Short mmCIF file of C-alpha atoms and ligand atoms in Angstrom, two decimals:
data_model
loop_
_atom_site.label_atom_id
_atom_site.label_comp_id
_atom_site.label_asym_id
_atom_site.label_seq_id
_atom_site.Cartn_x
_atom_site.Cartn_y
_atom_site.Cartn_z
CA MET A 112 7.10 43.10 -2.72
CA ARG A 113 4.88 40.94 -4.91
CA SER A 114 7.03 40.31 -7.97
CA VAL A 115 9.73 38.44 -6.01
CA THR A 116 12.37 36.82 -8.15
CA ARG A 117 15.50 34.72 -7.51
CA ASP A 118 17.55 37.92 -8.09
CA ASN A 119 15.62 40.48 -5.93
CA ILE A 120 14.65 38.30 -3.02
CA THR A 121 17.64 39.51 -0.93
CA ASP A 122 16.59 43.10 -1.47
CA ALA A 123 12.95 42.09 -0.72
CA PHE A 124 14.17 40.59 2.56
CA ALA A 125 16.08 43.76 3.45
CA GLY A 126 13.05 45.88 2.80
CA TYR A 127 10.73 44.04 5.20
CA PHE A 128 12.32 45.28 8.46
CA GLY A 129 10.24 47.50 10.71
CA PRO A 130 11.52 51.07 11.27
CA LYS A 131 12.47 50.57 14.92
CA THR A 132 14.75 47.41 14.25
CA ASP A 133 17.95 47.71 16.08
CA PRO A 134 20.54 48.85 13.41
CA ARG A 135 23.04 46.19 14.22
CA LEU A 136 20.50 43.43 14.08
CA ARG A 137 19.35 44.78 10.79
CA PHE A 138 22.88 44.80 9.45
CA LEU A 139 23.51 41.30 10.68
CA MET A 140 20.29 39.94 9.25
CA VAL A 141 20.65 41.48 5.87
CA LYS A 142 24.20 40.14 5.67
CA LEU A 143 23.10 36.71 6.78
CA ALA A 144 20.41 36.61 4.17
CA GLN A 145 22.83 37.87 1.45
CA HIS A 146 25.24 35.12 2.15
CA LEU A 147 22.60 32.37 2.62
CA HIS A 148 20.82 33.39 -0.60
CA ASP A 149 24.17 33.55 -2.56
CA PHE A 150 25.09 30.11 -1.05
CA ALA A 151 21.74 28.72 -2.46
CA ARG A 152 22.18 30.43 -5.83
CA GLU A 153 25.87 29.58 -6.19
CA THR A 154 25.45 25.90 -5.31
CA GLY A 155 21.97 25.44 -6.89
CA LEU A 156 20.98 23.85 -3.56
CA THR A 157 18.28 21.28 -4.03
CA HIS A 158 15.27 20.55 -1.99
CA ASP A 159 16.79 17.31 -0.87
CA GLU A 160 19.91 19.05 0.20
CA TRP A 161 17.99 21.73 2.07
CA ARG A 162 15.93 19.09 3.81
CA LYS A 163 19.16 17.33 4.91
CA GLY A 164 20.42 20.66 6.30
CA MET A 165 17.21 21.21 8.18
CA GLU A 166 17.46 17.59 9.57
CA VAL A 167 20.90 18.33 10.80
CA LEU A 168 19.57 21.31 12.83
CA ARG A 169 16.68 19.33 14.10
CA GLN A 170 19.03 16.51 15.31
CA ALA A 171 21.24 19.05 16.94
CA GLY A 172 18.34 20.39 18.85
CA ASP A 173 17.26 16.91 19.94
CA ILE A 174 20.75 16.04 21.34
CA THR A 175 21.25 19.39 22.98
CA THR A 176 21.01 19.53 26.68
CA ASP A 177 22.08 22.06 29.36
CA GLU A 178 25.42 20.16 29.52
CA ARG A 179 25.91 19.71 25.79
CA ASN A 180 25.35 22.09 23.05
CA GLU A 181 25.52 20.50 19.53
CA PHE A 182 25.08 23.79 17.85
CA VAL A 183 28.25 25.14 19.39
CA LEU A 184 30.09 21.77 18.30
CA LEU A 185 28.79 22.34 14.76
CA SER A 186 30.14 25.90 14.88
CA ASP A 187 33.50 24.53 16.18
CA ILE A 188 33.89 21.90 13.55
CA LEU A 189 33.04 24.31 10.84
CA GLY A 190 35.72 26.63 12.02
CA LEU A 191 33.24 29.43 12.94
CA SER A 192 34.09 29.49 16.61
CA SER A 193 37.79 29.84 15.97
CA LEU A 194 37.24 32.38 13.30
CA ILE A 195 35.38 34.61 15.72
CA ASP A 196 38.10 34.06 18.26
CA MET A 197 40.72 35.20 15.78
CA LEU A 198 38.67 38.29 14.62
CA HIS A 199 38.74 39.45 18.38
CA SER A 200 41.97 38.06 19.44
CA PRO A 201 44.43 40.63 20.79
CA GLN A 202 47.18 41.54 18.35
CA ASN A 203 49.76 42.31 21.16
CA GLY A 204 48.69 39.73 23.64
CA THR A 205 48.35 35.93 23.91
CA SER A 206 46.02 34.62 21.22
CA SER A 207 42.65 33.39 22.48
CA SER A 208 41.26 30.00 21.59
CA VAL A 209 38.01 27.99 22.08
CA LEU A 210 36.65 27.57 25.62
CA GLY A 211 35.08 24.19 24.77
CA PRO A 212 32.26 22.61 26.71
CA PHE A 213 34.09 21.11 29.61
CA HIS A 214 34.89 24.05 31.74
CA ILE A 215 33.25 24.05 35.28
CA ALA A 216 32.95 27.15 37.33
CA GLY A 217 34.23 27.21 40.88
CA ALA A 218 37.56 25.41 40.69
CA PRO A 219 39.34 25.26 44.18
CA PRO A 220 42.24 27.65 44.70
CA LEU A 221 45.59 26.06 44.00
CA PRO A 222 48.63 27.74 45.57
CA VAL A 223 51.46 28.70 43.21
CA GLY A 224 53.59 25.50 43.04
CA GLY A 225 50.57 23.31 43.90
CA ASP A 226 49.68 20.03 42.27
CA LEU A 227 46.82 18.87 39.95
CA LYS A 228 48.10 15.36 39.42
CA GLY A 229 47.07 13.90 42.74
CA ASP A 230 47.21 10.09 42.70
CA PHE A 231 47.07 9.86 38.90
CA ALA A 232 49.91 7.79 37.31
CA GLY A 233 52.19 9.47 34.78
CA GLU A 234 55.39 11.52 34.48
CA VAL A 235 55.33 14.73 36.46
CA VAL A 236 55.00 17.91 34.39
CA LEU A 237 55.91 21.26 36.01
CA VAL A 238 54.22 24.14 34.14
CA GLU A 239 55.36 27.67 34.99
CA GLY A 240 55.38 31.19 33.68
CA THR A 241 54.55 34.76 34.18
CA VAL A 242 51.40 36.69 33.35
CA ARG A 243 52.46 39.99 31.75
CA ASP A 244 51.20 43.10 30.32
CA PRO A 245 52.01 43.98 26.70
CA SER A 246 55.15 46.00 27.87
CA GLY A 247 56.38 42.77 29.58
CA SER A 248 55.73 43.82 33.16
CA PRO A 249 54.46 41.16 35.42
CA ILE A 250 50.79 41.43 36.56
CA PRO A 251 50.40 40.53 40.17
CA GLY A 252 46.99 39.15 41.42
CA ALA A 253 46.03 37.62 38.00
CA GLU A 254 43.76 34.68 38.30
CA LEU A 255 44.36 31.58 36.25
CA ASP A 256 41.56 29.01 35.98
CA VAL A 257 43.29 25.93 34.66
CA TRP A 258 41.75 22.52 33.35
CA GLN A 259 42.72 19.54 31.33
CA THR A 260 41.94 15.91 30.68
CA ALA A 261 42.98 13.17 32.92
CA PRO A 262 45.26 10.45 31.45
CA ASN A 263 42.18 8.49 30.33
CA GLY A 264 41.31 11.37 27.94
CA LEU A 265 38.17 12.51 29.89
CA TYR A 266 37.53 15.72 31.65
CA SER A 267 36.11 15.29 35.17
CA SER A 268 32.60 16.51 33.96
CA GLN A 269 32.57 13.48 31.46
CA ASP A 270 33.88 10.95 33.91
CA PRO A 271 31.93 9.64 36.97
CA GLU A 272 35.19 8.11 38.31
CA GLN A 273 36.85 11.42 38.76
CA ALA A 274 36.15 13.91 41.64
CA THR A 275 34.22 17.01 40.46
CA TYR A 276 37.30 19.24 40.39
CA SER A 277 39.88 16.64 39.23
CA PHE A 278 42.52 18.47 37.05
CA HIS A 279 40.97 21.76 37.74
CA GLY A 280 42.56 24.57 39.73
CA LEU A 281 42.49 28.27 40.27
CA LEU A 282 45.87 29.99 40.80
CA THR A 283 46.58 33.64 41.74
CA THR A 284 49.84 35.25 40.82
CA GLY A 285 51.93 36.85 43.51
CA SER A 286 53.83 40.19 43.21
CA ASP A 287 56.19 38.70 40.53
CA GLY A 288 53.25 37.66 38.33
CA ARG A 289 54.36 34.10 38.47
CA TYR A 290 52.22 30.93 38.22
CA ALA A 291 53.38 27.34 38.55
CA PHE A 292 51.70 23.97 39.07
CA THR A 293 52.54 20.25 38.62
CA THR A 294 50.36 17.97 36.62
CA VAL A 295 50.64 15.02 34.18
CA ARG A 296 50.51 15.52 30.35
CA PRO A 297 46.90 16.11 29.03
CA VAL A 298 46.11 13.69 26.15
CA PRO A 299 44.53 14.00 22.80
CA TYR A 300 40.79 13.28 22.75
CA THR A 301 37.88 13.17 20.41
CA VAL A 302 35.01 15.75 20.35
CA PRO A 303 31.56 13.99 20.79
CA THR A 304 30.75 12.00 17.63
CA ASP A 305 27.29 10.49 18.62
CA GLY A 306 25.35 13.48 17.07
CA PRO A 307 25.10 15.25 13.72
CA ALA A 308 28.44 16.93 14.20
CA GLY A 309 30.00 13.45 14.38
CA GLU A 310 27.98 12.36 11.30
CA LEU A 311 29.21 15.36 9.33
CA LEU A 312 32.85 14.66 10.26
CA ASN A 313 32.36 11.09 9.18
CA ALA A 314 30.63 12.04 5.85
CA THR A 315 33.40 14.32 5.00
CA GLY A 316 36.28 11.94 5.89
CA ARG A 317 37.35 14.02 8.85
CA HIS A 318 38.68 12.56 12.19
CA PRO A 319 37.21 13.91 15.45
CA TRP A 320 40.49 14.39 17.32
CA ARG A 321 41.83 17.46 19.21
CA PRO A 322 45.51 17.76 20.06
CA SER A 323 46.24 17.56 23.92
CA HIS A 324 46.14 20.86 25.59
CA LEU A 325 45.90 22.83 28.83
CA HIS A 326 43.07 25.33 29.09
CA PHE A 327 43.42 28.60 30.73
CA ILE A 328 41.04 31.44 31.64
CA VAL A 329 43.15 34.35 32.89
CA LYS A 330 41.64 37.38 34.50
CA ALA A 331 43.30 40.46 35.90
CA LEU A 332 41.81 43.87 37.07
CA GLY A 333 42.03 46.31 34.15
CA PHE A 334 42.77 43.64 31.53
CA ARG A 335 40.75 41.75 28.98
CA THR A 336 39.90 38.27 30.11
CA LEU A 337 41.83 35.71 28.13
CA VAL A 338 40.27 32.36 27.30
CA THR A 339 42.90 30.12 25.71
CA GLU A 340 44.51 26.68 25.42
CA VAL A 341 48.20 25.72 25.07
CA PHE A 342 49.30 22.80 22.92
CA PRO A 343 52.51 20.67 23.07
CA ASP A 344 54.74 20.84 19.96
CA ASP A 345 55.04 17.07 19.78
CA ASP A 346 51.33 16.30 19.57
CA PRO A 347 50.39 14.25 16.55
CA TYR A 348 47.16 16.28 15.93
CA LEU A 349 48.88 19.68 16.14
CA ASP A 350 48.32 20.33 12.44
CA GLN A 351 44.83 18.90 12.31
CA ASP A 352 42.79 19.97 15.28
CA THR A 353 39.24 19.29 14.37
CA VAL A 354 38.09 22.53 15.86
CA PHE A 355 40.90 24.72 14.51
CA GLY A 356 42.06 25.87 17.87
CA VAL A 357 45.91 25.89 17.45
CA ARG A 358 47.86 29.18 16.92
CA ASP A 359 51.69 29.58 16.61
CA ASP A 360 52.05 31.44 19.90
CA LEU A 361 50.00 28.81 21.77
CA ILE A 362 52.62 26.04 21.30
CA MET A 363 54.57 24.76 24.33
CA HIS A 364 57.44 22.32 24.68
CA TYR A 365 58.00 19.55 27.33
CA GLU A 366 61.64 19.99 28.33
CA PRO A 367 62.84 16.65 29.69
CA GLN A 368 64.53 16.83 33.13
CA PRO A 369 66.71 14.11 34.75
CA ALA A 370 65.78 11.95 37.72
CA GLY A 371 66.58 13.48 41.05
CA SER A 372 66.48 17.06 39.74
CA PHE A 373 63.06 18.08 40.88
CA PRO A 374 63.31 21.55 42.60
CA GLU A 375 62.36 22.71 46.00
CA GLY A 376 59.37 24.99 46.57
CA PHE A 377 56.53 22.84 45.14
CA ALA A 378 53.81 20.78 46.65
CA LEU A 379 55.53 17.66 45.13
CA SER A 380 59.05 18.64 46.24
CA GLY A 381 60.88 15.71 47.79
CA LYS A 382 58.26 13.22 46.22
CA VAL A 383 59.60 13.04 42.71
CA ASP A 384 62.45 10.77 42.23
CA GLU A 385 61.89 9.90 38.48
CA ALA A 386 62.58 11.93 35.39
CA TRP A 387 60.08 14.86 34.83
CA SER A 388 59.34 17.51 32.38
CA LYS A 389 59.12 21.26 32.41
CA VAL A 390 56.92 23.65 30.46
CA ALA A 391 57.65 27.33 30.51
CA PHE A 392 54.82 29.45 29.10
CA ASP A 393 54.17 33.15 29.61
CA LEU A 394 50.82 34.70 29.11
CA THR A 395 50.25 38.34 27.97
CA LEU A 396 47.06 40.06 28.70
CA ILE A 397 45.95 43.26 26.91
CA ARG A 398 44.42 46.21 28.77
CA GLU A 399 40.67 46.63 28.71
CA ASP A 400 39.44 49.36 26.32
C1 BEZ B 631 37.63 21.32 24.42
O1 BEZ B 631 38.75 21.83 24.21
O2 BEZ B 631 37.48 20.90 25.46
C2 BEZ B 631 36.71 21.28 23.29
C3 BEZ B 631 36.52 22.42 22.40
C4 BEZ B 631 35.72 22.27 21.30
C5 BEZ B 631 34.87 21.12 21.18
C6 BEZ B 631 34.99 20.13 22.06
C7 BEZ B 631 35.85 20.22 23.08
FE1 FE B 632 39.70 20.70 25.81
#
């Protein structure tokens, strides 16, 4: 098209595709162009504002490494990652939530009732529950990959002082579908703020905090893998997670337990004299299509 105008440029774009273009790619690109063009038209986007946007992308590229992806973080703080999660989250299973950048593969096996706390200080928290199918039946042999921050607010991959798999474990449910482990409370932490995502948060008067959470990846044969996080109901950032990961069904409660009441059957049994807390949280997987 030679007589391109501000009104027909979107149609011109859609008309430039080759005949062999994958239909889904074509659909996505046309929609992307429609929304980008409408965004520019509706806002009257200036050259300076466009240049600033391009600069944000350049800076994101500069700071991105194999370990750190600033583009994903930008998607997270814009709510795009969480929106995609919600679009594909099961209706009759536990909601999914963002994976985040701190998962490391290869966590060591942790027996049901095992301990993640090790020598770290802090009140013992016993987390337990059952992995179920949508009818409520337990799922035996489900694998739960669990990870969280240490009490200093850092994941092991961010902290040279921690062992590689500190606060990481891989549990497998028995015939009753039950999982259980001991730990300490994860703590709220900030997303990285030293790149353009941090600059954007700052410029828009937003804080970089996430509420404390336990991460889970739950896998079982014949079921859709669930990537999720679970948040305590008393966290100060529960209603303002900077990456929008909180869902109603992902909220847990620390139930205080008196000193001297820690039960048998755990790696820490006989070693916990103080008060402790209990979290009960069941996870529901949906069947694979
Ligand atoms: C996390 O939960 O670990 C996380 C998620 C999104 C951005 C940064 C961290
Ligand atoms: Fe996290």
